[in-house]
Coordinates of N, CA and C in Angstrom, one line a residue:
X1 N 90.3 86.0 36.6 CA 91.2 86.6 37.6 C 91.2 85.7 38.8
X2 N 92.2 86.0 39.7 CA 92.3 85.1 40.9 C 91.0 85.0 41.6
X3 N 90.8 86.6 41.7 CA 89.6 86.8 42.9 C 88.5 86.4 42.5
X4 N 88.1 86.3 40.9 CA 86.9 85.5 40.9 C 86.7 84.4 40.1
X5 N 87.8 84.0 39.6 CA 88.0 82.3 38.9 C 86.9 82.9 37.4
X6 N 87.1 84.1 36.7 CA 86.3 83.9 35.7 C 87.9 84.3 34.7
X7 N 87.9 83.7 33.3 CA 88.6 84.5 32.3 C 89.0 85.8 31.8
X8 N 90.4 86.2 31.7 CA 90.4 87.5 31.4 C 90.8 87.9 30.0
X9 N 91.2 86.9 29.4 CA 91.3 87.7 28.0 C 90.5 86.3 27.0
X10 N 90.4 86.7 25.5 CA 89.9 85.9 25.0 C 90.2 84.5 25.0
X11 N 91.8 84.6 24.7 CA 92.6 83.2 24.6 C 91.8 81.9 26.2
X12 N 92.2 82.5 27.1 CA 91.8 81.8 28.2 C 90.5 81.6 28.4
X13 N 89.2 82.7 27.5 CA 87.7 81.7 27.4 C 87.9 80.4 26.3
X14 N 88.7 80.5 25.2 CA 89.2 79.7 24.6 C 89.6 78.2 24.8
X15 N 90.7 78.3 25.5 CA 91.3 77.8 26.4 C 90.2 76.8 27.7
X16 N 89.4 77.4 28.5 CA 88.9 76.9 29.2 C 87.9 75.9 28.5
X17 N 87.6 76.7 27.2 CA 86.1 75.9 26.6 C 86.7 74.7 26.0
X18 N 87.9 74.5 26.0 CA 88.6 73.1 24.8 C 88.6 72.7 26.3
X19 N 88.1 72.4 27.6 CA 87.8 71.7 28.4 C 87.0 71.1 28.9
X20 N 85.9 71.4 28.1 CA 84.4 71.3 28.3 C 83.9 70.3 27.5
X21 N 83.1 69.1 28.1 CA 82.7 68.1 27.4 C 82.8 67.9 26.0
X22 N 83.1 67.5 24.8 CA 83.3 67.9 23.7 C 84.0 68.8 22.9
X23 N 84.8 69.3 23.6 CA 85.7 70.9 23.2 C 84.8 71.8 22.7
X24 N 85.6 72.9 21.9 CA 85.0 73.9 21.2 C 84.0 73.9 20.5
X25 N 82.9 74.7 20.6 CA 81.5 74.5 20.1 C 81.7 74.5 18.3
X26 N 82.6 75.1 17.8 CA 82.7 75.6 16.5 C 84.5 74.1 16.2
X27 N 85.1 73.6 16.8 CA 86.1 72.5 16.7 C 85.7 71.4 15.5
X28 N 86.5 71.0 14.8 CA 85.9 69.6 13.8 C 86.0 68.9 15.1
X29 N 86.5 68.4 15.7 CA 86.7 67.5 16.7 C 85.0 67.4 17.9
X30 N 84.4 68.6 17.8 CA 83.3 68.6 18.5 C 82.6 67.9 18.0
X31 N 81.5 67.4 19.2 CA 80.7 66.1 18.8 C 79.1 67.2 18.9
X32 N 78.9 66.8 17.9 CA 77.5 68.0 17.6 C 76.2 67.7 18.9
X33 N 76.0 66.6 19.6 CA 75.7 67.3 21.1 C 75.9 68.2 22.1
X34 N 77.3 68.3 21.7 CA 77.8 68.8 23.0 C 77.9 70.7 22.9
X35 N 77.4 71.2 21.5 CA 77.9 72.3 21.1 C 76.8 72.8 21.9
X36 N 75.5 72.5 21.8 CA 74.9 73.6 22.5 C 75.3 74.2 24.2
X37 N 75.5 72.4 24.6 CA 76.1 73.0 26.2 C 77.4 73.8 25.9
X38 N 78.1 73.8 25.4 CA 79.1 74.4 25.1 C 79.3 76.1 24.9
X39 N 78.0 76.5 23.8 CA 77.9 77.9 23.6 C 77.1 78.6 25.2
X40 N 76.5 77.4 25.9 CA 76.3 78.2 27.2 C 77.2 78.4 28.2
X41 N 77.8 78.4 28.2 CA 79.1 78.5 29.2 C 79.8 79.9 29.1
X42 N 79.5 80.6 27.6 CA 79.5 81.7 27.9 C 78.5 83.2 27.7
X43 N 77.2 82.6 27.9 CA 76.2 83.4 27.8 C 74.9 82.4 27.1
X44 N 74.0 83.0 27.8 CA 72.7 82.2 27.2 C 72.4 83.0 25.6
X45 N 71.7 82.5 24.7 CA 71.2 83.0 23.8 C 69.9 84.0 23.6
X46 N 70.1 85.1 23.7 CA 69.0 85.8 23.9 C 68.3 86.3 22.3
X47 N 68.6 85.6 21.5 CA 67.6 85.8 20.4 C 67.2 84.2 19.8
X48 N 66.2 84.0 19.2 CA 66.0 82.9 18.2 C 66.2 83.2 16.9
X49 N 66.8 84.1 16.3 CA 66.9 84.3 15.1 C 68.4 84.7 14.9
X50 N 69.1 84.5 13.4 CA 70.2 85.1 13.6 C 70.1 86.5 12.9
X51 N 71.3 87.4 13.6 CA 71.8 88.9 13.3 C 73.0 88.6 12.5
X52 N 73.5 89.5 12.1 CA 73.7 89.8 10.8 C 75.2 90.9 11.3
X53 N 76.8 90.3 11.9 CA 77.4 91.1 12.0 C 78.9 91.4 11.0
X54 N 79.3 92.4 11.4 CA 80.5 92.5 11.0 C 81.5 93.4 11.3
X55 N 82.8 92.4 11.4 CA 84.0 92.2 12.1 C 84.7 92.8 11.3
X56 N 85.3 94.0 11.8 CA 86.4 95.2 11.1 C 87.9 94.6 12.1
X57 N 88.3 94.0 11.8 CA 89.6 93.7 12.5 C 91.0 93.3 11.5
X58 N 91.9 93.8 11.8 CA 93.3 93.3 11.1 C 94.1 92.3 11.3
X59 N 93.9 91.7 12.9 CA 94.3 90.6 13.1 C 93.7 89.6 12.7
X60 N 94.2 88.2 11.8 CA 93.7 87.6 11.4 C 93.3 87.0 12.8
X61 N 94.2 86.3 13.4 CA 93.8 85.6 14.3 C 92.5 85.6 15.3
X62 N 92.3 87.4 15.7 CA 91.6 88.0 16.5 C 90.0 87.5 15.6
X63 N 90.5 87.9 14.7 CA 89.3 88.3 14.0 C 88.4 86.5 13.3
X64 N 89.4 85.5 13.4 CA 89.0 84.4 13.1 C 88.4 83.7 14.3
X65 N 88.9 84.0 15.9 CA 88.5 83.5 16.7 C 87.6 84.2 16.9
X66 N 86.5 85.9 17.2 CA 86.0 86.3 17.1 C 84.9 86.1 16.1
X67 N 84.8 85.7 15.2 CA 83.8 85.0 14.0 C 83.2 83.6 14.6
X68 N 84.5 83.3 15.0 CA 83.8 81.6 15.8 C 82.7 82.3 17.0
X69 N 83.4 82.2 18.0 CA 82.6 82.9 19.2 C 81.2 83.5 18.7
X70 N 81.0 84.1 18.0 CA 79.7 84.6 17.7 C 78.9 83.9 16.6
X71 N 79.8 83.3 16.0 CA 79.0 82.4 15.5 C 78.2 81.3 15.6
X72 N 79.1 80.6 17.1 CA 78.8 79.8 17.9 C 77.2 80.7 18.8
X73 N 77.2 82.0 18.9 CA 76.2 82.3 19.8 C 75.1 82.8 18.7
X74 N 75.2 81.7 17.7 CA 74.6 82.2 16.9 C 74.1 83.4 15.7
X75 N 74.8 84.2 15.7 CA 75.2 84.7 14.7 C 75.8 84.8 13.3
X76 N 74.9 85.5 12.3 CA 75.9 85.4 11.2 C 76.7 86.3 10.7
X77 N 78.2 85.9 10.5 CA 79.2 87.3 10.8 C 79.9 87.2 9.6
X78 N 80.2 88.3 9.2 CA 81.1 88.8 7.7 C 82.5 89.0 8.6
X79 N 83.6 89.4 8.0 CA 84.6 89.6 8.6 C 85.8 90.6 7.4
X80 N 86.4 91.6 7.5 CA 86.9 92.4 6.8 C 88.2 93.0 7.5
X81 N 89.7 93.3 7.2 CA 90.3 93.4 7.4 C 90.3 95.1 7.3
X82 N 89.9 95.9 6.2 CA 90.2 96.8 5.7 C 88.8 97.7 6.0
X83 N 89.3 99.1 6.4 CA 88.8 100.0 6.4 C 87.6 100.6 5.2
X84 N 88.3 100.5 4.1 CA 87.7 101.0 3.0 C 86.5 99.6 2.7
X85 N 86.7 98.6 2.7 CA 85.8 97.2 2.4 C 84.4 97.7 3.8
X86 N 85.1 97.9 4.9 CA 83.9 97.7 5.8 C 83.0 98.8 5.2
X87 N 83.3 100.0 5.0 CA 82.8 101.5 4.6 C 81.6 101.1 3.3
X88 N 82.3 100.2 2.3 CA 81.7 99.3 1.4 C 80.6 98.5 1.6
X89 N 80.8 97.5 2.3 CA 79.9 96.6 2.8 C 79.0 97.0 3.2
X90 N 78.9 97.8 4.4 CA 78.1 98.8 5.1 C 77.3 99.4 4.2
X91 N 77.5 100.0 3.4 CA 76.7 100.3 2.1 C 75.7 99.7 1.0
X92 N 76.0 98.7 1.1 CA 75.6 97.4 0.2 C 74.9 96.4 0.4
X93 N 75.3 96.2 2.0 CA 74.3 95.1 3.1 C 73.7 95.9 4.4
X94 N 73.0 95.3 4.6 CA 72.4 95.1 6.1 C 73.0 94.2 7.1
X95 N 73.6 94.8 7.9 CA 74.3 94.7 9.2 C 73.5 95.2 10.1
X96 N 73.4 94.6 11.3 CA 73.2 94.5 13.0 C 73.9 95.5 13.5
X97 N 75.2 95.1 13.4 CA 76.3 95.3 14.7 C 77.4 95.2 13.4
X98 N 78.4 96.7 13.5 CA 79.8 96.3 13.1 C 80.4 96.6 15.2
X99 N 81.8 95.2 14.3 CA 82.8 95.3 15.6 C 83.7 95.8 15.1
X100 N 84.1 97.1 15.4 CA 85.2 97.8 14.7 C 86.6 98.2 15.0
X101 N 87.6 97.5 15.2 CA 88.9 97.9 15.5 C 89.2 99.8 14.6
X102 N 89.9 100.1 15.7 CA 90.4 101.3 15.8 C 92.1 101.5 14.6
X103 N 92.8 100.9 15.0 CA 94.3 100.6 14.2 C 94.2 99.9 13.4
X104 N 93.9 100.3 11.8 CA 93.4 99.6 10.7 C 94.6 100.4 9.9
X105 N 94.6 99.2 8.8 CA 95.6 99.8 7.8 C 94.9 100.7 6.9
X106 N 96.0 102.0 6.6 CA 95.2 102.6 5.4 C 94.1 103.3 6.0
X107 N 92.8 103.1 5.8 CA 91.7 103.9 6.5 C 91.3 103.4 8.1
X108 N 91.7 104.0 9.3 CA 91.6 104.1 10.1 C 90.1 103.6 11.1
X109 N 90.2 103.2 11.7 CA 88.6 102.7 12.2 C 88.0 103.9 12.3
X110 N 88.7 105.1 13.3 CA 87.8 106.3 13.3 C 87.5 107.1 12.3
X111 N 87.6 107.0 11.0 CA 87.4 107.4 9.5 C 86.4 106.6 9.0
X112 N 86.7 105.4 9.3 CA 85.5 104.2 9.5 C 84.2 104.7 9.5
X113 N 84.1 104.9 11.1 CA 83.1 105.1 12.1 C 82.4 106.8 11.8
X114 N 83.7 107.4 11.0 CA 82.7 109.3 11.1 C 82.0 108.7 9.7
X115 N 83.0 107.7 8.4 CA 81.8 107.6 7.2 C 80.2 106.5 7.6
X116 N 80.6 105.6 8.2 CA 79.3 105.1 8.6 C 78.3 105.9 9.4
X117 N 78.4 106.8 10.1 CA 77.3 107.9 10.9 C 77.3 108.7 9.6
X118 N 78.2 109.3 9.0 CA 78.0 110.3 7.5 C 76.6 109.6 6.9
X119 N 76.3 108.4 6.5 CA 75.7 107.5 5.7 C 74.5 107.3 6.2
X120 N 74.5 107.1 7.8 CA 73.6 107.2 8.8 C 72.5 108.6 8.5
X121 N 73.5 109.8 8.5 CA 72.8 110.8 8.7 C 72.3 111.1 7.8
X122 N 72.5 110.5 6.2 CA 72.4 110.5 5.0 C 71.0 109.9 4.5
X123 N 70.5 109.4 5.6 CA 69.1 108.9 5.2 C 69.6 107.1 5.7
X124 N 70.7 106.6 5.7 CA 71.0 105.3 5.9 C 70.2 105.1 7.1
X125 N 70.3 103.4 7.4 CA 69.8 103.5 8.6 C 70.6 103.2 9.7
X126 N 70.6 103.7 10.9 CA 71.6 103.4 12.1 C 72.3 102.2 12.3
X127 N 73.3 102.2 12.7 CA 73.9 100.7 12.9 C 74.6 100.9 14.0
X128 N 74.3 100.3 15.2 CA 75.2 99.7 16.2 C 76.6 99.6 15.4
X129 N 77.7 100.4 16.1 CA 79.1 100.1 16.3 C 79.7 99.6 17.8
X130 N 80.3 98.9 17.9 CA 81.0 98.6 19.2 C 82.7 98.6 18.7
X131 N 83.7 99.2 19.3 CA 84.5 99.5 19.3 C 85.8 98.4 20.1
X132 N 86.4 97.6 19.5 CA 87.0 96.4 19.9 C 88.6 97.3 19.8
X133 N 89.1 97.6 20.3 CA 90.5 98.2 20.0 C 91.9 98.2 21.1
X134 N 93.3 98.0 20.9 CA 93.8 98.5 22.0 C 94.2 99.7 22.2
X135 N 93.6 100.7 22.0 CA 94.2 102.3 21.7 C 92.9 102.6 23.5
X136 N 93.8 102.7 24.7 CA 93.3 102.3 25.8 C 93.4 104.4 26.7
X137 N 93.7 104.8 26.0 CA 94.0 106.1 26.1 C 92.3 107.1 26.1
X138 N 91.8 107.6 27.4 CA 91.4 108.2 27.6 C 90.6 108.8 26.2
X139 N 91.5 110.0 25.9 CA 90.9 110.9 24.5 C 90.4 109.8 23.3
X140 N 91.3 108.9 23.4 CA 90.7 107.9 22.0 C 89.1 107.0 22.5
X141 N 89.0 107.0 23.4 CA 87.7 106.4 24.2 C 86.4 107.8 24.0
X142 N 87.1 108.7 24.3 CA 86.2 110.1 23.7 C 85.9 110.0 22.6
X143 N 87.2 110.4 21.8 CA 86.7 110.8 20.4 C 86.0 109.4 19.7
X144 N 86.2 108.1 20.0 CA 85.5 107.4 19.6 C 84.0 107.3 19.5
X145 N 83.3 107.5 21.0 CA 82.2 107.9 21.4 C 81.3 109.0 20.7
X146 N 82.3 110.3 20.5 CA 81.7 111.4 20.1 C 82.0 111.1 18.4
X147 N 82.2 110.5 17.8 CA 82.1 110.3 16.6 C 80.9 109.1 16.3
X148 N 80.5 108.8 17.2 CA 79.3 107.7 17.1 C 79.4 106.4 17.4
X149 N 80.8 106.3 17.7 CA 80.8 104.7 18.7 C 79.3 104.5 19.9
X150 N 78.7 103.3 19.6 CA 77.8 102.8 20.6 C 77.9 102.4 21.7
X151 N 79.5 101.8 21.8 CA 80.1 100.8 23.0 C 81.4 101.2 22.8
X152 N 82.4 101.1 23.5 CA 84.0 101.4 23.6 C 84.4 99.8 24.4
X153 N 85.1 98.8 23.9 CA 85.7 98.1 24.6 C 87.7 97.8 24.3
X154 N 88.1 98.1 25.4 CA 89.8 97.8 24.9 C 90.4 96.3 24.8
X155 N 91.4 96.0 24.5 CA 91.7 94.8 24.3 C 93.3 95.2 25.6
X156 N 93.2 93.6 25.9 CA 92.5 92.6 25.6 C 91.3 92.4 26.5
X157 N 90.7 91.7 26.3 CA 89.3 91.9 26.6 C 88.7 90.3 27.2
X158 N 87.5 90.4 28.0 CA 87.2 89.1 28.4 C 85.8 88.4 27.1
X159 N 86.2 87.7 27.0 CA 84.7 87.2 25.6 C 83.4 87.1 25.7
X160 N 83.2 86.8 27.2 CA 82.1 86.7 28.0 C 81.4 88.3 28.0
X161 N 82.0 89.2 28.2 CA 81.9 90.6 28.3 C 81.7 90.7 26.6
X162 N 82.0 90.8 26.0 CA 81.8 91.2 24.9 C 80.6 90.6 24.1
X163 N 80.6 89.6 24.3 CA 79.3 88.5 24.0 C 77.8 89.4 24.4
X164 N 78.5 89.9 26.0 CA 77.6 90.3 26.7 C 76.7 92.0 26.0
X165 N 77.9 92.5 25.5 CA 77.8 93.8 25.0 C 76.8 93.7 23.2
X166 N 77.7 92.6 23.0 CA 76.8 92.7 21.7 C 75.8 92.5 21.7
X167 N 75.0 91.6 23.0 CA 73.6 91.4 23.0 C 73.0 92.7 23.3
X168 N 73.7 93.3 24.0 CA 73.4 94.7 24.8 C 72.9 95.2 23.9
X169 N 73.7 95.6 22.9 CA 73.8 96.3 21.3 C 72.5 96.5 21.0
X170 N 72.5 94.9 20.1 CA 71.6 94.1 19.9 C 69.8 93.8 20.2
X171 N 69.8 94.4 21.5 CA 68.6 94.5 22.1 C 68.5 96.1 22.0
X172 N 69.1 96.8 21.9 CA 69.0 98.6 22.0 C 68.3 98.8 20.5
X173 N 69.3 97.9 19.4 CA 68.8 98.3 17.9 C 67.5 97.8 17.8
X174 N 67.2 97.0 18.1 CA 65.6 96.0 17.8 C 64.3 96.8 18.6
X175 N 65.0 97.5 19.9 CA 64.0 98.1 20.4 C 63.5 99.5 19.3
X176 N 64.6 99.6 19.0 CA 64.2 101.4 17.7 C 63.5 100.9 16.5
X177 N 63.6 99.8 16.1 CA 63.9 99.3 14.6 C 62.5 98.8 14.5
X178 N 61.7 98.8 14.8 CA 60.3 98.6 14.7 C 60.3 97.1 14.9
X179 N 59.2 96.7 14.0 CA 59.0 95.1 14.0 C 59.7 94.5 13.1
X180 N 60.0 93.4 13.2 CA 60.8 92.4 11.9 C 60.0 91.1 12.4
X181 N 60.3 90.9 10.7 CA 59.6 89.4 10.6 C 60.6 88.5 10.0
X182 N 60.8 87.5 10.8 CA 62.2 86.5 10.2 C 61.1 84.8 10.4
X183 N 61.6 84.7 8.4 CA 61.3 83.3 8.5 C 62.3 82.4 7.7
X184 N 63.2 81.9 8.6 CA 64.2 81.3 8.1 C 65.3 81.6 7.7
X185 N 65.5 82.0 6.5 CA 66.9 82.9 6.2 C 66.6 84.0 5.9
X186 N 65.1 84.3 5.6 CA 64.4 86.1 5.1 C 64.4 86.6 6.6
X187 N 64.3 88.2 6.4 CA 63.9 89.0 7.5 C 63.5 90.1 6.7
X188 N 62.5 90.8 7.7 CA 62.0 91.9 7.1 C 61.6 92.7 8.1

């Protein structure tokens, strides 16, 4: 924004970061020094290990720059277009954090969101949702929430902020989740 020179939607963290010594941390064109300064520019790394997310989004584009970003902040992220596949996945793997768009084809994020707390309640174990959507309307920010959204964010959105949130997430689940032991690519 004007008043404080930081970025306001994703494209322009994007944007800024192909300015930065080496461009994009996740770029073929990046020069593999420069990526670490690079992923700090928009948040420090507050884990040593990687989490385990996944990206409910229909935009390809959204959802490909999104995978970079967090993958750059170190994470390992699945990515799913469809309603019915996340509901799946979710079932079958262990996930951190879904980021869940709301306007999905077919099965709806908030259909999404009541079967993954169903599954939850079912003996599953909890999963951070954060809610990535443009449906910017009051009641859909409710009913999101009250159906078991963890986070509510609208689009478009700043990436810094969101980066920010997932850590948020992120540190909320780890505090419940007892101890884990990660060596390498295992965790437990």
């Amino acid at each position: 924004s004007a008043e404080t020179g930081l970025p306001l939607t994703f494209m322009d963290t994007l944007i800024d970061m192909r300015n930065l010594p080496g461009g994009l941390p996740f770029s073929k064109d990046a020069h593999p020094s420069q990526a670490g300064a690079a992923r700090q520019c928009c948040a420090a790394k507050a884990y040593d290990f990687r989490m385990r997310l996944l990206i409910v989004e229909d935009d390809a584009s959204l959802a490909s720059g999104l995978r970079r970003m967090l993958e750059a902040e170190g994470h390992a992220v699945d990515v799913t277009a469809r309603g019915e596949d996340a509901v799946s996945a979710a079932s079958q793997e262990r996930f951190d954090l879904v980021i869940l768009d709301i306007g999905l084809p077919r099965m709806d994020g908030f259909e999404v969101l009541r079967r993954l707390r169903g599954a939850a309640a079912a003996g599953g174990a909890p999963l951070p949702v954060l809610v990535l959507t443009a449906r910017d309307a009051v009641e859909d920010r409710v009913r999101g929430l009250d159906l078991g959204a963890d986070d509510y964010m609208v689009k478009p959105f700043a990436m810094p902020e969101l980066t920010a949130r997932v850590r948020a997430l992120l540190r909320r689940s780890q505090a419940h989740g007892g101890p884990r032991i990660v060596h390498g690519p295992l965790t437990l």
